[in-house]
PDB file of C-alpha atoms and ligand atoms in Angstrom:
ATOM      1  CA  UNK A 880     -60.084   1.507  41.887  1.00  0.00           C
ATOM      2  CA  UNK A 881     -57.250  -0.141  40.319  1.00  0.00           C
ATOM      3  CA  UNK A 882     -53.480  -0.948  41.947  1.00  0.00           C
ATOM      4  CA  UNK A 883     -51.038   0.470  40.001  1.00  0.00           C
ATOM      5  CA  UNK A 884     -47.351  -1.752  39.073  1.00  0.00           C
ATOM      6  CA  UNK A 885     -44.941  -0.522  41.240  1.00  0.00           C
ATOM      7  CA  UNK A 886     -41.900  -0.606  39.076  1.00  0.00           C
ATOM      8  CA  UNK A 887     -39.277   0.886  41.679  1.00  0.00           C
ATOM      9  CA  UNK A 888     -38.431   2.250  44.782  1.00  0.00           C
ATOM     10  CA  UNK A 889     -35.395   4.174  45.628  1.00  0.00           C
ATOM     11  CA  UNK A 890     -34.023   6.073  48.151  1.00  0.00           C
ATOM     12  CA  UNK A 891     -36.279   9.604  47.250  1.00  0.00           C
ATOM     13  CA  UNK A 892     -38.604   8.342  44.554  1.00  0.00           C
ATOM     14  CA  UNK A 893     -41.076   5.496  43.756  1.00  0.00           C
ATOM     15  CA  UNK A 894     -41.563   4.553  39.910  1.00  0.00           C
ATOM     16  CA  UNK A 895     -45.067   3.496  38.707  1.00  0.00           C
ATOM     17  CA  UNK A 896     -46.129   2.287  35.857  1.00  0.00           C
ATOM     18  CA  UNK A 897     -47.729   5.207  33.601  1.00  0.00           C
ATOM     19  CA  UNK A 898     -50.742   5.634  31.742  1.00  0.00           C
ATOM     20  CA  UNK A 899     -49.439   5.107  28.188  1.00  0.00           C
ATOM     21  CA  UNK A 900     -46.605   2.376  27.470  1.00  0.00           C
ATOM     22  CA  UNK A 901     -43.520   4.507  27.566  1.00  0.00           C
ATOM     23  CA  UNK A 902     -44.215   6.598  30.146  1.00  0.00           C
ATOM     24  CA  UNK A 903     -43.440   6.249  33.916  1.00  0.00           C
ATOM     25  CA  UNK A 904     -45.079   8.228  36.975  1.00  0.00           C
ATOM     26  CA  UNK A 905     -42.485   9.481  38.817  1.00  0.00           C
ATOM     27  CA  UNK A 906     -43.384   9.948  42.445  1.00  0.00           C
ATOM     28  CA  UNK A 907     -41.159  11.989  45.134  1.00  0.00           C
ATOM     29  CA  UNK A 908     -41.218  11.219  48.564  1.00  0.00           C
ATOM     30  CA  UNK A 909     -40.052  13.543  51.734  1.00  0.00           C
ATOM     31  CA  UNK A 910     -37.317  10.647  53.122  1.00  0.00           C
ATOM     32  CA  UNK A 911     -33.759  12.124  52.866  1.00  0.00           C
ATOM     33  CA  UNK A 912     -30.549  10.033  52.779  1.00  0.00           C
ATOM     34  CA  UNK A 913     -26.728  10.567  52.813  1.00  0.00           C
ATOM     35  CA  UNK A 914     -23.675   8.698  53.090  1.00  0.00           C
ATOM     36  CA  UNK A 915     -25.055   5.960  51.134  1.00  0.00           C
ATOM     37  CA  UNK A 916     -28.111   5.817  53.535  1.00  0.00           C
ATOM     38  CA  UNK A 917     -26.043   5.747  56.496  1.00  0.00           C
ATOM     39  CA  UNK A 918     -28.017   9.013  57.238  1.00  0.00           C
ATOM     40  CA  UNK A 919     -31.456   9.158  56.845  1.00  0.00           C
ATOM     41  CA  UNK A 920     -34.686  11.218  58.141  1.00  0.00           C
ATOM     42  CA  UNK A 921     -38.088  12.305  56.727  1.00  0.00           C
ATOM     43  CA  UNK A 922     -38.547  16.048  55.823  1.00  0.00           C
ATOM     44  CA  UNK A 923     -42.084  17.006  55.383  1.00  0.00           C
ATOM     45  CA  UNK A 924     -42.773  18.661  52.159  1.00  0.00           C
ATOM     46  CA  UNK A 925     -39.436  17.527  50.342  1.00  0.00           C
ATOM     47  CA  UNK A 926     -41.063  15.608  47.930  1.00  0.00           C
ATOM     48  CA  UNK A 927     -43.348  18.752  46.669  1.00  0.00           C
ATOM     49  CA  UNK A 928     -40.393  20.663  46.478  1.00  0.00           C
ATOM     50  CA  UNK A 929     -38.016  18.264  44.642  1.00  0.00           C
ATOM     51  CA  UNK A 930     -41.485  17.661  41.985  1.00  0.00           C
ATOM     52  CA  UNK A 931     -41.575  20.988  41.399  1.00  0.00           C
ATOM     53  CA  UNK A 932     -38.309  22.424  41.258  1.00  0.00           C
ATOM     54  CA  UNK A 933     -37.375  19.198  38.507  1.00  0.00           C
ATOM     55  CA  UNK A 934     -40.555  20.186  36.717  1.00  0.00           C
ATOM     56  CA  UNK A 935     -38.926  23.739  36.361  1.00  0.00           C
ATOM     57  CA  UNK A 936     -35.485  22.697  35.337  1.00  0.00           C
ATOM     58  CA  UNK A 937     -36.838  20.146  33.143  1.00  0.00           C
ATOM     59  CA  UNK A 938     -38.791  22.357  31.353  1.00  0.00           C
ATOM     60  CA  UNK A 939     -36.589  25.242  31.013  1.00  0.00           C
ATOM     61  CA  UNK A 940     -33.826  22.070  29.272  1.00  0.00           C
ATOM     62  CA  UNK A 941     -36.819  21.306  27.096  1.00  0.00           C
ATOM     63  CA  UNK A 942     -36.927  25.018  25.879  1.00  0.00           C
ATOM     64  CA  UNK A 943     -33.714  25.629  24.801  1.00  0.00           C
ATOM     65  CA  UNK A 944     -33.496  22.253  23.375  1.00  0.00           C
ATOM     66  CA  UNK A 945     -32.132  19.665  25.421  1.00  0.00           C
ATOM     67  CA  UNK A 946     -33.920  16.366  25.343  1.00  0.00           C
ATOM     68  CA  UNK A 947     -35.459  15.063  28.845  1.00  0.00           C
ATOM     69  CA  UNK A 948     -37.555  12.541  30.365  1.00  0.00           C
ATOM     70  CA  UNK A 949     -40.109  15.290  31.789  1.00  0.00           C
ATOM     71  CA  UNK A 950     -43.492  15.126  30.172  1.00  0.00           C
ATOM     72  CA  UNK A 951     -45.890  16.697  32.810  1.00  0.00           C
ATOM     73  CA  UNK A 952     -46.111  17.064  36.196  1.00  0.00           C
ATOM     74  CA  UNK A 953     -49.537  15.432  37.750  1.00  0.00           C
ATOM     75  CA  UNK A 954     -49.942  16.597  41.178  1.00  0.00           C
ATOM     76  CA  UNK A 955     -48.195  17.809  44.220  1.00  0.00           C
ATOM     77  CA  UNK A 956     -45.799  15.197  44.274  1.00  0.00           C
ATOM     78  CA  UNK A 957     -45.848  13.616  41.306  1.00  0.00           C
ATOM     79  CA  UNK A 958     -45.081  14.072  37.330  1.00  0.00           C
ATOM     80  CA  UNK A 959     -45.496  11.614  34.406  1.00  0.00           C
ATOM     81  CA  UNK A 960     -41.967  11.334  32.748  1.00  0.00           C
ATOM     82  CA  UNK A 961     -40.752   9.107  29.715  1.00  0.00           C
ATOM     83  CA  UNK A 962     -39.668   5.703  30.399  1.00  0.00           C
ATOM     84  CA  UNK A 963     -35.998   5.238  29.495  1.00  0.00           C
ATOM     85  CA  UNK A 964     -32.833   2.701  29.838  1.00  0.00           C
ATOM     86  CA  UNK A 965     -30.934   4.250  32.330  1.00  0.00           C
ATOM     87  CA  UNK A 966     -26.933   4.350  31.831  1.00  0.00           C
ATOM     88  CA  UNK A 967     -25.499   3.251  35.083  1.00  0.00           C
ATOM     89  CA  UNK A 968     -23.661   6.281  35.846  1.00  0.00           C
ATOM     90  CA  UNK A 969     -23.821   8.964  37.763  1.00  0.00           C
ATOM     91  CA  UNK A 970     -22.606  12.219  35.639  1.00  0.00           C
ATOM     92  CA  UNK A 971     -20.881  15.042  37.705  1.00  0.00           C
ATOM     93  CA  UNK A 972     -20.186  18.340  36.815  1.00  0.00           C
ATOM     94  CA  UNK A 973     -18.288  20.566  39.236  1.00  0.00           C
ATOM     95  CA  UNK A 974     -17.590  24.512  39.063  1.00  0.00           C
ATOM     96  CA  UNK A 975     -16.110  24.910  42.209  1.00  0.00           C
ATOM     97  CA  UNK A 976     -14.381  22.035  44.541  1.00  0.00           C
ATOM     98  CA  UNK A 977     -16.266  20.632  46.900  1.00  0.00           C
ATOM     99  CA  UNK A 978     -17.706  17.159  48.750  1.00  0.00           C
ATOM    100  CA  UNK A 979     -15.437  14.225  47.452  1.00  0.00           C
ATOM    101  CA  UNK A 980     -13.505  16.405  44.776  1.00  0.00           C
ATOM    102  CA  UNK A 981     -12.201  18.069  48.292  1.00  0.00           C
ATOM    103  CA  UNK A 982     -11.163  15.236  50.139  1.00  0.00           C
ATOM    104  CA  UNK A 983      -9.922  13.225  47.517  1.00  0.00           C
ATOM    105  CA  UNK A 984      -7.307  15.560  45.882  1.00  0.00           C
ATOM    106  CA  UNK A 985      -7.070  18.220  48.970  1.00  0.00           C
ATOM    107  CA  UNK A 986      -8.557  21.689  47.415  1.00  0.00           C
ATOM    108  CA  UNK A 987     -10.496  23.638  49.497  1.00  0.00           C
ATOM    109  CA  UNK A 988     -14.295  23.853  49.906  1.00  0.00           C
ATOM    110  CA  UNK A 989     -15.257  27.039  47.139  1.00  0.00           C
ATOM    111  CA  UNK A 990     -12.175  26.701  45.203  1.00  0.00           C
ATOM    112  CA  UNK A 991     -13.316  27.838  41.276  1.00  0.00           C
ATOM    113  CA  UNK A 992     -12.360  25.149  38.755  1.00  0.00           C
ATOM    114  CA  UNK A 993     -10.245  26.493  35.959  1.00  0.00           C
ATOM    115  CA  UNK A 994     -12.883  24.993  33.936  1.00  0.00           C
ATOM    116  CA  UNK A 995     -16.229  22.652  34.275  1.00  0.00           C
ATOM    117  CA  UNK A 996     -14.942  19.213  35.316  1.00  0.00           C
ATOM    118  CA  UNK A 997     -16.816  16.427  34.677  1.00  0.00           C
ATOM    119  CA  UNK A 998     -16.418  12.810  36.636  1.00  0.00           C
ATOM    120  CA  UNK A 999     -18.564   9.590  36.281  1.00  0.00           C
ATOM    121  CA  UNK A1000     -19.533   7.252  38.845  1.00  0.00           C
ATOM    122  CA  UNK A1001     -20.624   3.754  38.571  1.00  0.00           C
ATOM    123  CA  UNK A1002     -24.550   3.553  39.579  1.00  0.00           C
ATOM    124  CA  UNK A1003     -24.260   0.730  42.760  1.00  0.00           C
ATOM    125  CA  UNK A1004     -25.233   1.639  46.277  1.00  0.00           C
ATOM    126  CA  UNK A1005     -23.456  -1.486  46.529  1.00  0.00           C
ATOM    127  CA  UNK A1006     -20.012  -0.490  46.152  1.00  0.00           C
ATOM    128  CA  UNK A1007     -21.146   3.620  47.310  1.00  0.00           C
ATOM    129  CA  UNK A1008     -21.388   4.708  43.586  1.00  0.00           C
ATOM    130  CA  UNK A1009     -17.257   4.529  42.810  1.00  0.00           C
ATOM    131  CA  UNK A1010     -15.576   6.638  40.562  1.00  0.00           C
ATOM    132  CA  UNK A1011     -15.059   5.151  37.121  1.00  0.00           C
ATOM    133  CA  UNK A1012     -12.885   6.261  34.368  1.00  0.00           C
ATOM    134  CA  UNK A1013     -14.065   6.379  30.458  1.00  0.00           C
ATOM    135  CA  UNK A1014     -11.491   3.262  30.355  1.00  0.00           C
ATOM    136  CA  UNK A1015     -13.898   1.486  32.762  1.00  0.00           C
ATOM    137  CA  UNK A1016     -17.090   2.701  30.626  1.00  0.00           C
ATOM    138  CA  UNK A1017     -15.645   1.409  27.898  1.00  0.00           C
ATOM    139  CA  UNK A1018     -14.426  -2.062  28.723  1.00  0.00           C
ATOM    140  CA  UNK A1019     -17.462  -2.664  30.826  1.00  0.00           C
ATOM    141  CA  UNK A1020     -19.730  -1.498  27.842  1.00  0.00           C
ATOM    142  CA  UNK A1021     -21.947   0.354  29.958  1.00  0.00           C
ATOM    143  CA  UNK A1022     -21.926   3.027  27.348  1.00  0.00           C
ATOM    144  CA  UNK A1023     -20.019   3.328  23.750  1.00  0.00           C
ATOM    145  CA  UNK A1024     -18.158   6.084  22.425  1.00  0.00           C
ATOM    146  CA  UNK A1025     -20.932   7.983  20.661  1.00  0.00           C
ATOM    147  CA  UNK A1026     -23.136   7.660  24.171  1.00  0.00           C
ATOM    148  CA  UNK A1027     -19.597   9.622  25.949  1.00  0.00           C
ATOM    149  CA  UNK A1028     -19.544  12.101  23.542  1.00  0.00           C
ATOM    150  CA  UNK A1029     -23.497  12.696  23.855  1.00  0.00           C
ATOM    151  CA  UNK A1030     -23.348  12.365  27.767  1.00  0.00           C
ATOM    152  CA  UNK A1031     -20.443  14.838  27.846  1.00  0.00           C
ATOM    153  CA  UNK A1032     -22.438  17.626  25.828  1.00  0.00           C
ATOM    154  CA  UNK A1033     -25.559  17.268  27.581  1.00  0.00           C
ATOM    155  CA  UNK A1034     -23.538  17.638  30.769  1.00  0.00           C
ATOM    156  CA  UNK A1035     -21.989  20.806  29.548  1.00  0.00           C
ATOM    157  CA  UNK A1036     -25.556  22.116  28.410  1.00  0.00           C
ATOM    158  CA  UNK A1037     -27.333  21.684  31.161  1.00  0.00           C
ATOM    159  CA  UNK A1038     -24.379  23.091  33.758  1.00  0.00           C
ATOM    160  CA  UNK A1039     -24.234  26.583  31.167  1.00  0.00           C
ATOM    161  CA  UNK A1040     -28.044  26.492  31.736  1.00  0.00           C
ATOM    162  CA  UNK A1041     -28.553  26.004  35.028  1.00  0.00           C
ATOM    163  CA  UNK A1042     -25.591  28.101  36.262  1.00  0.00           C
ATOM    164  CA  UNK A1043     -27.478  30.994  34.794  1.00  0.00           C
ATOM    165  CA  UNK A1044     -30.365  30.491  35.752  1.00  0.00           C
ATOM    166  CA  UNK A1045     -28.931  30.235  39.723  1.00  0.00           C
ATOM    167  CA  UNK A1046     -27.220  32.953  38.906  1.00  0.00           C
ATOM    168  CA  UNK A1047     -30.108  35.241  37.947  1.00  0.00           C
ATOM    169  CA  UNK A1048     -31.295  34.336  41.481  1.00  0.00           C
ATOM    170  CA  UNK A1049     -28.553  34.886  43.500  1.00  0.00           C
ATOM    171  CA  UNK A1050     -27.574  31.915  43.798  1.00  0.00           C
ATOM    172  CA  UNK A1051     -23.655  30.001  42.801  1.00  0.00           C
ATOM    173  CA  UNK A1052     -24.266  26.600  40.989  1.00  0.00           C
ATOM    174  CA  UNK A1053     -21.184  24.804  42.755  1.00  0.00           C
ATOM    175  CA  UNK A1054     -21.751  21.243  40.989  1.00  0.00           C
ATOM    176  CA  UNK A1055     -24.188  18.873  40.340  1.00  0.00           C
ATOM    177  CA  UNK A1056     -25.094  15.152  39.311  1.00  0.00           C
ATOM    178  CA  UNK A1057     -27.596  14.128  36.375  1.00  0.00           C
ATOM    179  CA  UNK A1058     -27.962  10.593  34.982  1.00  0.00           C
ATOM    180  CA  UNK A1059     -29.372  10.085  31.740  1.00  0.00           C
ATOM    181  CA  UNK A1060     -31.341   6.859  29.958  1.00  0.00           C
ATOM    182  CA  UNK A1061     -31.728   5.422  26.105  1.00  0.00           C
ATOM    183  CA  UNK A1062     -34.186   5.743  24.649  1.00  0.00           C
ATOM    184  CA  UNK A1063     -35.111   3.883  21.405  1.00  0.00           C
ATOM    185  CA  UNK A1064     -37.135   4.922  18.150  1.00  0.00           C
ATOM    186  CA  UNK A1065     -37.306   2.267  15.664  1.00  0.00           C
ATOM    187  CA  UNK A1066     -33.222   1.606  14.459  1.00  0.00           C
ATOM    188  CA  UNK A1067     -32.562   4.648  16.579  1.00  0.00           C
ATOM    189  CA  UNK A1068     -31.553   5.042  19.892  1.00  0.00           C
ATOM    190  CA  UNK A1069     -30.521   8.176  21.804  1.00  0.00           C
ATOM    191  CA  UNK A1070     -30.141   9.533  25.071  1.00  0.00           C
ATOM    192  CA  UNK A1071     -31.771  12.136  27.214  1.00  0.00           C
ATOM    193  CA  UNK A1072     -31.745  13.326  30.936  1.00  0.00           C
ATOM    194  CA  UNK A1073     -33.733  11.496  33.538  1.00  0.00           C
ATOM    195  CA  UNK A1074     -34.163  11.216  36.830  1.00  0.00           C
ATOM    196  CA  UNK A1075     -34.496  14.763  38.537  1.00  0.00           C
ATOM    197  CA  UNK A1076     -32.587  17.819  38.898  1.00  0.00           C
ATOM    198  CA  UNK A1077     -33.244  19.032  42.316  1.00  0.00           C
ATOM    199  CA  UNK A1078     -31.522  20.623  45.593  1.00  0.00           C
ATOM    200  CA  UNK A1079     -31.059  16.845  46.208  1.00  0.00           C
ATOM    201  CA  UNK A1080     -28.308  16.263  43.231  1.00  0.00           C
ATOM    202  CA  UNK A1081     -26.593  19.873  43.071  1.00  0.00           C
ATOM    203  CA  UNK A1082     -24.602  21.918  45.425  1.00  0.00           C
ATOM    204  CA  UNK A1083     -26.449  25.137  46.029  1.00  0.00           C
ATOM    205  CA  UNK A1084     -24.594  28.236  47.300  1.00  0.00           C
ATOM    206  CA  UNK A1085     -25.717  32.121  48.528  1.00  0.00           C
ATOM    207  CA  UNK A1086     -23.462  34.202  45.937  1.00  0.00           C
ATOM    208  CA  UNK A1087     -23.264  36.860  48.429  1.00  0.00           C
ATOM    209  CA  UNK A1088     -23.385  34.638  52.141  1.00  0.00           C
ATOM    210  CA  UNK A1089     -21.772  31.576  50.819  1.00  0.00           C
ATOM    211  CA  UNK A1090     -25.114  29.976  52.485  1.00  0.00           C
ATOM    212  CA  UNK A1091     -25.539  26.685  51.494  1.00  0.00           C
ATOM    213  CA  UNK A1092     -29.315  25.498  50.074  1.00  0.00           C
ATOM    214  CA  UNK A1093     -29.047  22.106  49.142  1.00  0.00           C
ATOM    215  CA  UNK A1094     -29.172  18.582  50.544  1.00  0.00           C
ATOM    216  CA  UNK A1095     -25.143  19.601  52.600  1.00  0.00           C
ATOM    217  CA  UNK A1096     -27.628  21.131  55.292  1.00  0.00           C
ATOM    218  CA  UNK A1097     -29.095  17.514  55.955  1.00  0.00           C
ATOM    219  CA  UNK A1098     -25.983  16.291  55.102  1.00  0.00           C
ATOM    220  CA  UNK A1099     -23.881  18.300  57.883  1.00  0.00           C
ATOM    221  CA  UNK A1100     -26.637  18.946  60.112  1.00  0.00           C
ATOM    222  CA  UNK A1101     -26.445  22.953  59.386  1.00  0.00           C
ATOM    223  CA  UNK A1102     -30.362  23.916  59.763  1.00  0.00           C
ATOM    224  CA  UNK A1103     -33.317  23.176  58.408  1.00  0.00           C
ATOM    225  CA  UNK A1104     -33.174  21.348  54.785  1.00  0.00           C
ATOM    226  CA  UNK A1105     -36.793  22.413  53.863  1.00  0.00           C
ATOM    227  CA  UNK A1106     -36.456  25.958  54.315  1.00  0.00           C
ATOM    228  CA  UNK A1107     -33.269  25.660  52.285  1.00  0.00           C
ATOM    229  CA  UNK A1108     -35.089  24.492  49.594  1.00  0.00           C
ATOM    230  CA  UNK A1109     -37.967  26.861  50.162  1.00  0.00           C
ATOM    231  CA  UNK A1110     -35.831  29.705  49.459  1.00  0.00           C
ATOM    232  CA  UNK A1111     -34.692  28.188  46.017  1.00  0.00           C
ATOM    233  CA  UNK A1112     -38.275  27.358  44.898  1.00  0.00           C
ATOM    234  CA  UNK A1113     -39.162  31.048  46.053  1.00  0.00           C
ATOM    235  CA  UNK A1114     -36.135  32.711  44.685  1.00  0.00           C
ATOM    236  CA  UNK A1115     -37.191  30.882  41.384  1.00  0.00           C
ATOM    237  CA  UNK A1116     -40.759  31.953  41.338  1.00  0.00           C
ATOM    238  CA  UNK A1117     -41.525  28.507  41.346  1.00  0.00           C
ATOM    239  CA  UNK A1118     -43.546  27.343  44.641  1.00  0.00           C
ATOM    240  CA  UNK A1119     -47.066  28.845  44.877  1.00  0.00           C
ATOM    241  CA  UNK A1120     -47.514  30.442  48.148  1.00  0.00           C
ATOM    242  CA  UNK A1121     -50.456  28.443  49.625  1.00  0.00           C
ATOM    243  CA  UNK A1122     -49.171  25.228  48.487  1.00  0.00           C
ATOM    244  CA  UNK A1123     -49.698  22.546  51.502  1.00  0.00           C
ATOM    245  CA  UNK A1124     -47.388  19.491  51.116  1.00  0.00           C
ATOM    246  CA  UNK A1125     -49.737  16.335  50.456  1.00  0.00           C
ATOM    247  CA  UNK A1126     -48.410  13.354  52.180  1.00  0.00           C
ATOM    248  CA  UNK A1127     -49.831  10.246  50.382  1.00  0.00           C
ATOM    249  CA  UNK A1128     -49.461   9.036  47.465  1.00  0.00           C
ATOM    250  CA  UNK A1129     -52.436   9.218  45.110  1.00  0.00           C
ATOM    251  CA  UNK A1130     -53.534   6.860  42.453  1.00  0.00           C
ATOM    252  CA  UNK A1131     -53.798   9.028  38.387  1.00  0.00           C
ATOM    253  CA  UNK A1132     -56.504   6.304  37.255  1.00  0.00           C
TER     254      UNK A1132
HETATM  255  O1  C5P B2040     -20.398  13.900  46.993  1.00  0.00           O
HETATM  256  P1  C5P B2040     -19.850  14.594  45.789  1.00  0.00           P
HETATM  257  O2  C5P B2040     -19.007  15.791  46.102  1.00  0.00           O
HETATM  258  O3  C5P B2040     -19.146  13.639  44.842  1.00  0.00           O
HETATM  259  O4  C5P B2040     -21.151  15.125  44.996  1.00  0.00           O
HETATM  260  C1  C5P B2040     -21.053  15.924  43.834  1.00  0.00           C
HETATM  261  C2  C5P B2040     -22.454  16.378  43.441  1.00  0.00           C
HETATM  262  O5  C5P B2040     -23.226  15.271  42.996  1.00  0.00           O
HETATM  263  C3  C5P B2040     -23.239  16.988  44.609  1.00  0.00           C
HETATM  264  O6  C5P B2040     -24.049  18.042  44.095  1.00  0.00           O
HETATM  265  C4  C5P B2040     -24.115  15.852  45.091  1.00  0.00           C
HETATM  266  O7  C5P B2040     -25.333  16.322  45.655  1.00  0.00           O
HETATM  267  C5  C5P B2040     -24.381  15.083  43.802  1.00  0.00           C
HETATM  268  N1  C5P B2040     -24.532  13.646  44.035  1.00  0.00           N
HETATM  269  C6  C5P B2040     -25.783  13.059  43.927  1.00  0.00           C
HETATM  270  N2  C5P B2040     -25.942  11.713  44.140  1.00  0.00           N
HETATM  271  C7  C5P B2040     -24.896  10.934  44.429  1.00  0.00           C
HETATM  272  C8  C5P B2040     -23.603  11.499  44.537  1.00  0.00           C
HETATM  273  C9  C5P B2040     -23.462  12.869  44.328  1.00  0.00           C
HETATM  274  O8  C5P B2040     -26.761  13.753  43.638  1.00  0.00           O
HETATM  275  N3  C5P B2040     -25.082   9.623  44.612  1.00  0.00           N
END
């Protein structure tokens, strides 16, 4: 049986190489980190949730038309994705104040936005991801003018998307983080989302308990993080009922 290329490992995914130059497996594991992984623990079955739930979001983008890396997922905890140049930001869109948009400018926790803000943050667990300002972007030519203008409607697209489709379920989209890659088509390049959209990268609330279902329960130590995300995947219609978490990875060749 063949080794496959590890290309990366990060904090709550492994990249492999994929079958087919341009593509990428994309491989979730159950390990859980916050504060910059000050804080970190293992929660068995994570990764099957976080595969599936992206797979769903993904595809639902795909649908109504915006571009993303998802191609298909393979298995419990993996899906084959396109290979891209990621942009080293972090993208942030926020409906309601809370985490850092809190603390750093004093509103309180729930507080609705008088619109959709958006925020960027330099990609460097290094420096703990810092805020960056389209100045910075800019003059550090870590993405032109065209690339802000595309980043900032995908942004908007996906939060109008996925706040409805939380909000079908019950559930208040409070913000969330995407990152998005190049990539490149003879002359052409352009950009699409990447990475995953999961509990892991949005805040999650109960519309009607103010319960919160995303990675804050790890974070603040409120209950149990996977039957947080349980109850999004079944609220969704997205986990199948008998589905048992598989804990190694597996090789697609
Ligand atoms: O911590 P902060 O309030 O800035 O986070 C805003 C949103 O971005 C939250 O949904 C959080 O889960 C997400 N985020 C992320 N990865 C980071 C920083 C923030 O997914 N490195």
């Amino acid at each position: 049986m063949a080794r496959r290329k590890k290309i990366y490992e990060g904090k709550a995914k492994i990249l492999y190489e994929g079958p087919e130059p341009g593509t990428i497996v994309q491989y979730f594991k159950d390990d859980a980190t916050a504060f910059n992984a000050e804080k970190k623990a293992v929660i068995e079955g994570k990764g099957v949730l976080n595969n599936r739930l992206s797979e769903f979001f993904m595809t639902g983008l795909g649908q109504i038309g915006v571009p993303n890396h998802f191609i298909k997922r393979l298995n419990m905890r993996e899906q084959l994705v396109r290979q891209v140049e990621i942009v080293p930001l972090e993208i942030i869109v926020r409906n309601y104040a809370a985490g850092t948009m809190s603390k750093r400018l004093g509103i309180e926790e729930g507080t609705q936005l008088p619109r959709p803000i958006v925020e960027y943050c330099y990609k460097d667990d290094a420096l703990g991801d810092p805020l960056v300002t389209e100045e910075h972007i800019a003059a550090f030519g870590w993405a032109s003018q065209q690339d802000m203008d595309d980043i900032l409607s995908l942004a908007l697209r996906v939060n109008d998307f996925l706040s409805g489709v939380m909000m079908a379920v019950g559930i208040r989209l409070v913000d969330f983080k995407i990152e998005v890659g190049r990539i490149f088509d003879g002359d052409f390049q352009r950009l699409i989302i990447a990475d995953e959209i999961s509990p892991d990268s949005c805040r999650l609330w109960d519309i009607e308990t103010g319960q919160k279902l995303d990675k804050d329960v790890f974070r603040r130590d409120l209950g149990d993080l996977k039957d947080a995300y349980t109850e999004v995947a079944r609220r969704l219609g997205v986990m199948p009922k008998n589905a048992q978490p598989m804990t190694k990875p597996t090789l697609i060749n």
